[in-house]
Short mmCIF file of C-alpha atoms and ligand atoms in Angstrom, two decimals:
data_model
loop_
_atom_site.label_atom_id
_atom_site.label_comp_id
_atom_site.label_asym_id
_atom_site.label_seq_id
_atom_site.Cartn_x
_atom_site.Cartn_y
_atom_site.Cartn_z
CA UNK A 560 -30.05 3.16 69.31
CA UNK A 561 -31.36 1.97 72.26
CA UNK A 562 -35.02 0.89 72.15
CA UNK A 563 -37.04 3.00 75.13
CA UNK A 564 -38.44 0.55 77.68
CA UNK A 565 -41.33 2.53 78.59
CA UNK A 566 -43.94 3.05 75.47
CA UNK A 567 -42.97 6.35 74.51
CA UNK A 568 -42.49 6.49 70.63
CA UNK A 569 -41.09 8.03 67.61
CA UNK A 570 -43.32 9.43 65.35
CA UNK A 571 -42.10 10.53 61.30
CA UNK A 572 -44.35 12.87 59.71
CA UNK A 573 -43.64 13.31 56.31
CA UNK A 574 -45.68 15.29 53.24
CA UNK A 575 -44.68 16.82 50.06
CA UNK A 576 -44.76 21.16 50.41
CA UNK A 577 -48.16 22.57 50.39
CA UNK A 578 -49.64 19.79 51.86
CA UNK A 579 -50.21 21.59 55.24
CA UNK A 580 -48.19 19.80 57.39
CA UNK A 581 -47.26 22.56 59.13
CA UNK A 582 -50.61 23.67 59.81
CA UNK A 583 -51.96 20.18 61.10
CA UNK A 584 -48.83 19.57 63.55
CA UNK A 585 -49.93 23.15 65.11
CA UNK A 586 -53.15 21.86 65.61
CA UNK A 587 -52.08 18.33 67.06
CA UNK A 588 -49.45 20.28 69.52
CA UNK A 589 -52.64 21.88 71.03
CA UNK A 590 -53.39 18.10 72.65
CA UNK A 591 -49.87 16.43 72.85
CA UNK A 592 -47.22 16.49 75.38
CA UNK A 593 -44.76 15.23 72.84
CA UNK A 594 -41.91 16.41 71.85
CA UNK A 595 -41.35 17.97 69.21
CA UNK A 596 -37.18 17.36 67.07
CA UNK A 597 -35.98 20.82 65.94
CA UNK A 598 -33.80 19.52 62.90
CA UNK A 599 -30.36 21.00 62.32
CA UNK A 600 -29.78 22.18 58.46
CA UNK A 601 -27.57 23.86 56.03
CA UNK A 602 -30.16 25.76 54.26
CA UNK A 603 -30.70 29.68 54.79
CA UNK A 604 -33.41 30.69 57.21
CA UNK A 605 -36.44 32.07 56.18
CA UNK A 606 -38.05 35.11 57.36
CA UNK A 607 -40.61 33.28 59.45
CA UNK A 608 -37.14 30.73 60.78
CA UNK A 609 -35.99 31.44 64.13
CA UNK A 610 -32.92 29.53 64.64
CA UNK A 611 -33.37 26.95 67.41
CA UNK A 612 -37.01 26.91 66.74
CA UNK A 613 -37.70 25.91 63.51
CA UNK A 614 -34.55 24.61 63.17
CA UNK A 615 -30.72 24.67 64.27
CA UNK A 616 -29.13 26.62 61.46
CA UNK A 617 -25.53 26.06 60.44
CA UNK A 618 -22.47 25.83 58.23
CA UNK A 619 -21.80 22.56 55.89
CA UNK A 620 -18.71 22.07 58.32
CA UNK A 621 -20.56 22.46 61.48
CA UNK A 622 -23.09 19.82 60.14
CA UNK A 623 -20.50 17.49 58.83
CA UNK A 624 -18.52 17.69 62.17
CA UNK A 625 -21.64 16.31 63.61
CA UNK A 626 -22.14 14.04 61.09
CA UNK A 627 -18.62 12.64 62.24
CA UNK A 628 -19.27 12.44 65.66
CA UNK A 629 -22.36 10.20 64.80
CA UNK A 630 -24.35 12.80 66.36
CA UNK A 631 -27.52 12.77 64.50
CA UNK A 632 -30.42 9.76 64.27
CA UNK A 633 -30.75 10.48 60.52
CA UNK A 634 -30.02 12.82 58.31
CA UNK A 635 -30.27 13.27 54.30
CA UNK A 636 -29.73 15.83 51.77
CA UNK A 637 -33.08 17.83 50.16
CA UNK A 638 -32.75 20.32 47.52
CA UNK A 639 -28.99 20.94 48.00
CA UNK A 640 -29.51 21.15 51.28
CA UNK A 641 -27.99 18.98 54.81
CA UNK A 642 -31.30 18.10 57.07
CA UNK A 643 -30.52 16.07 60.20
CA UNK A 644 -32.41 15.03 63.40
CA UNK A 645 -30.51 15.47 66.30
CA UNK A 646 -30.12 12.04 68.06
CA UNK A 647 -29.26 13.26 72.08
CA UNK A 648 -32.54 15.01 71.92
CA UNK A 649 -34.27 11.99 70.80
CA UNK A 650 -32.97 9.53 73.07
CA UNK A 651 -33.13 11.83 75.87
CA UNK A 652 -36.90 12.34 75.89
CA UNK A 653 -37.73 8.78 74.69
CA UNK A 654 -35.97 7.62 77.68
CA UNK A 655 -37.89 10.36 80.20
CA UNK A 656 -40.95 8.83 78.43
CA UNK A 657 -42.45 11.27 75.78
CA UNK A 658 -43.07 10.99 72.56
CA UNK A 659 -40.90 12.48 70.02
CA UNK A 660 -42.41 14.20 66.68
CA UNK A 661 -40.35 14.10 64.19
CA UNK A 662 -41.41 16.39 60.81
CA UNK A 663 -38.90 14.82 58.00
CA UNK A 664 -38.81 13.93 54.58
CA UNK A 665 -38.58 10.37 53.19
CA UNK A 666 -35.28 9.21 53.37
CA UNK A 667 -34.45 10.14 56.44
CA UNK A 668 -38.12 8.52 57.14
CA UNK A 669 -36.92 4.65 56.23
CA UNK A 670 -33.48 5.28 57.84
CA UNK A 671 -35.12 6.21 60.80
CA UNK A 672 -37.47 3.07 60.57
CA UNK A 673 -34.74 1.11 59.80
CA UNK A 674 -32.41 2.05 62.69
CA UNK A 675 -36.06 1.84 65.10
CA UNK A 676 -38.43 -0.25 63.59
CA UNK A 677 -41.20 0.67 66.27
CA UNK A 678 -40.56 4.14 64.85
CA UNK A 679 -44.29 5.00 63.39
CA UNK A 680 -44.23 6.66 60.06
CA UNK A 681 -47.31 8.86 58.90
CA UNK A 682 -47.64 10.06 55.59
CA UNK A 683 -49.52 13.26 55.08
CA UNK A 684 -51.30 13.36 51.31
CA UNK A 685 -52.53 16.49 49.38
CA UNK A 686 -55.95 15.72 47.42
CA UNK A 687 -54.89 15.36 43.97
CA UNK A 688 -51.32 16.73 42.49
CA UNK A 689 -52.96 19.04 40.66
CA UNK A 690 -54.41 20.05 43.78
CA UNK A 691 -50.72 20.49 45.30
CA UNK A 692 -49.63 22.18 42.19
CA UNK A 693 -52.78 24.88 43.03
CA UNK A 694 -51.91 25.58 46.65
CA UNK A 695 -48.21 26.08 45.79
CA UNK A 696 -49.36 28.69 43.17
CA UNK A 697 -51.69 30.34 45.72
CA UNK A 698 -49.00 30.52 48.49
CA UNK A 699 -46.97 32.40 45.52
CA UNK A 700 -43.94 32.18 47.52
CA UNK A 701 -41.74 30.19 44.59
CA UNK A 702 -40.89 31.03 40.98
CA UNK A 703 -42.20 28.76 38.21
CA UNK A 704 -39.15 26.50 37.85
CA UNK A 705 -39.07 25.83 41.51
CA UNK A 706 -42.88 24.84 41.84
CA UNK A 707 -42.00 22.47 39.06
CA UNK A 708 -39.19 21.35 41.07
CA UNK A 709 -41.08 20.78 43.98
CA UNK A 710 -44.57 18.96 42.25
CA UNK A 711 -41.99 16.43 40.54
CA UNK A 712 -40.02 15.90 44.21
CA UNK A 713 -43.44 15.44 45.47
CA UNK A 714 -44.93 13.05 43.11
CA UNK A 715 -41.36 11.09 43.92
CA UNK A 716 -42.55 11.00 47.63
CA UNK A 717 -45.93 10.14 47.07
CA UNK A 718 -45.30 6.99 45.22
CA UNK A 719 -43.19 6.33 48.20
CA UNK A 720 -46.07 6.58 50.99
CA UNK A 721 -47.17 3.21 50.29
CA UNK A 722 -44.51 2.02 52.06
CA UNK A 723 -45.02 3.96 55.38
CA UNK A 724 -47.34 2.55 58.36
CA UNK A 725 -50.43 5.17 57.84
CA UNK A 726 -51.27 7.61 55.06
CA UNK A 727 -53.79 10.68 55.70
CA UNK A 728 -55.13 12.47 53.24
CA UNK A 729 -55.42 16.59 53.67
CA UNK A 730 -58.58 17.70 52.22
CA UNK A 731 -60.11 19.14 54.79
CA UNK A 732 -58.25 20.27 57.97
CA UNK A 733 -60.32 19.76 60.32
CA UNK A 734 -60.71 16.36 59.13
CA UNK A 735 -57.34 15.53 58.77
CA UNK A 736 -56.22 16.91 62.19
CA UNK A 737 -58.72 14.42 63.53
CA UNK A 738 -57.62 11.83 61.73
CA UNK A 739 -54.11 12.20 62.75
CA UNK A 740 -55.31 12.12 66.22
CA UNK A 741 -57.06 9.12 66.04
CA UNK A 742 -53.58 7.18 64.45
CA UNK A 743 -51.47 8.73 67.36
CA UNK A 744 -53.81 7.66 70.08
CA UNK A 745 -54.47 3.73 68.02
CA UNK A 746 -50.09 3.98 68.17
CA UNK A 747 -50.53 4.64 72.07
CA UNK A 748 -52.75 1.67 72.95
CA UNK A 749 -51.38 -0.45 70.41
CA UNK A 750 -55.38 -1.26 68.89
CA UNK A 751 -56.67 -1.27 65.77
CA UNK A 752 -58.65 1.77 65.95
CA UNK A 753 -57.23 3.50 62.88
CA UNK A 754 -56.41 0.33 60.60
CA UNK A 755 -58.26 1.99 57.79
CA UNK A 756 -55.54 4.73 57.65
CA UNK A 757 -52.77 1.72 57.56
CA UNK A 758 -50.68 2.43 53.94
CA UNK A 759 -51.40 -1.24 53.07
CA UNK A 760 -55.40 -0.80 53.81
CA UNK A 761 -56.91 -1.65 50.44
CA UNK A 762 -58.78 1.81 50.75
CA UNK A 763 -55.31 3.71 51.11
CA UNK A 764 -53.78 1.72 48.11
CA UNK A 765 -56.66 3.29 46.78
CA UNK A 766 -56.38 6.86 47.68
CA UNK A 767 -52.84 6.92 46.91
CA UNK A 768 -53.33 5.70 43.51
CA UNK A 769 -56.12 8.31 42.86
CA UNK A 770 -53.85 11.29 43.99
CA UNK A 771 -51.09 10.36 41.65
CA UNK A 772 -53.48 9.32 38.38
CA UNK A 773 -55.18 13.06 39.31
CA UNK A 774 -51.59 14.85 38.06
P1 LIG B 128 -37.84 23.08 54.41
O1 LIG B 128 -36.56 23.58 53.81
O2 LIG B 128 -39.02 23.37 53.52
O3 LIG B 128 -38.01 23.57 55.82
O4 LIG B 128 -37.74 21.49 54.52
C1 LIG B 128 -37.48 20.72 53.39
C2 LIG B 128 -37.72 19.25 53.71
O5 LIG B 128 -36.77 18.78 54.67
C3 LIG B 128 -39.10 18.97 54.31
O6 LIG B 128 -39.64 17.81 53.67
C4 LIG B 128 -38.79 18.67 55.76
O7 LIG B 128 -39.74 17.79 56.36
C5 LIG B 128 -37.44 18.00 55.65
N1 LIG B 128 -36.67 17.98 56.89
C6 LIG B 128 -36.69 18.88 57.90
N2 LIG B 128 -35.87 18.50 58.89
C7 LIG B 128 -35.34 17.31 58.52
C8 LIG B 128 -34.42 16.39 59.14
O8 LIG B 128 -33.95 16.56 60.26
N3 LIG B 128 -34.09 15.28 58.42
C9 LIG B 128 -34.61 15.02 57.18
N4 LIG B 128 -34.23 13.88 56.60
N5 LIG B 128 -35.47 15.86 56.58
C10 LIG B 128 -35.83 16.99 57.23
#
């Protein structure tokens, strides 16, 4: 992939389920003119989905066609599921000079950083586990075995995090929103405005290490 000459930049959000992702990236499209990658996928919508909104939804063969036409930046498999970022879109609006947002999970993350190492990778991190394991209860949406599912898949990803470029931790909204903010706008001017959110900041090392003992 062609590296855009003007600054505009990929961002990868990634964060286990019930870590309000979803919620924060609302909250940062208020202020952004960025763009945000509707993902293509094999799994069945939702009743919130609406297709070419939430996501492009399609066949295994459909996705695998594209998969053959090497039509998508990354892509990865997630709970027996195809994911895949579609790369026209990308490139398109990197080259018109906007930022691209792109909400995926971890290895898709690292091939995207590997293919675009300017790519900027933000981890989003729930509180505690056991404070993950809470909110999935409380949403109710999933049976037992699948919230087990999902805290062990996200305990996986969270010992992962240390190797993205910033980690924020979602305690409070309000304060994470903000935080994100400030990482997005240090990625813009290129300063070191929000080094203490940097993964390898001693204090993240930290914070990471005290959401995974908290299990
Ligand atoms: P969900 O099924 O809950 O919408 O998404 C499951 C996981 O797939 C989430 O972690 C989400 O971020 C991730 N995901 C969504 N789109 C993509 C994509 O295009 N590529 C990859 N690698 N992961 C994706």
């Amino acid at each position: 992939m062609t590296v855009s000459e003007n600054n505009a930049k990929i961002i990868v959000v990634s964060a286990p389920s019930g870590c309000g992702k979803g919620t924060i990236l609302h909250e940062v499209f208020k202020n952004t003119d960025a763009f945000y990658s509707v993902s293509c996928t094999t799994r069945e919508p939702r009743d919130e989905d609406k297709d070419g909104e939430t996501y492009h939804f399609m066949d295994r063969a459909g996705f695998e066609k594209i998969i053959a036409e090497d039509g998508f930046l990354e892509y990865a498999e997630y709970a027996d599921n195809y994911y895949g970022t579609p790369r026209a879109q990308t490139e398109q609006n990197l080259a018109a000079g906007r930022d691209v947002i792109l909400e995926i999970e971890t290895k898709g993350a690292f091939q995207v950083k590997e293919k675009v190492p300017e790519a900027v990778l933000i981890f989003i991190l729930p509180p505690s586990v056991k404070e993950l394991d809470r909110r999935l209860h409380k949403r109710g949406t999933e049976k037992e075995d699948v919230i087990a599912k999902r805290i062990a898949e996200a305990v996986g990803e969270i010992e992962k995090s240390y190797k993205y470029d910033y980690v924020i931790m979602n305690d409070a909204l309000e304060d994470a929103v903000a935080d994100f903010e400030t990482v997005l706008k240090a990625v813009k001017l290129g300063d070191s405005s929000a080094d203490r959110f940097r993964a390898d900041s001693e204090y993240s090392k930290k914070m990471i290490k005290e959401v995974l003992d908290n299990a």
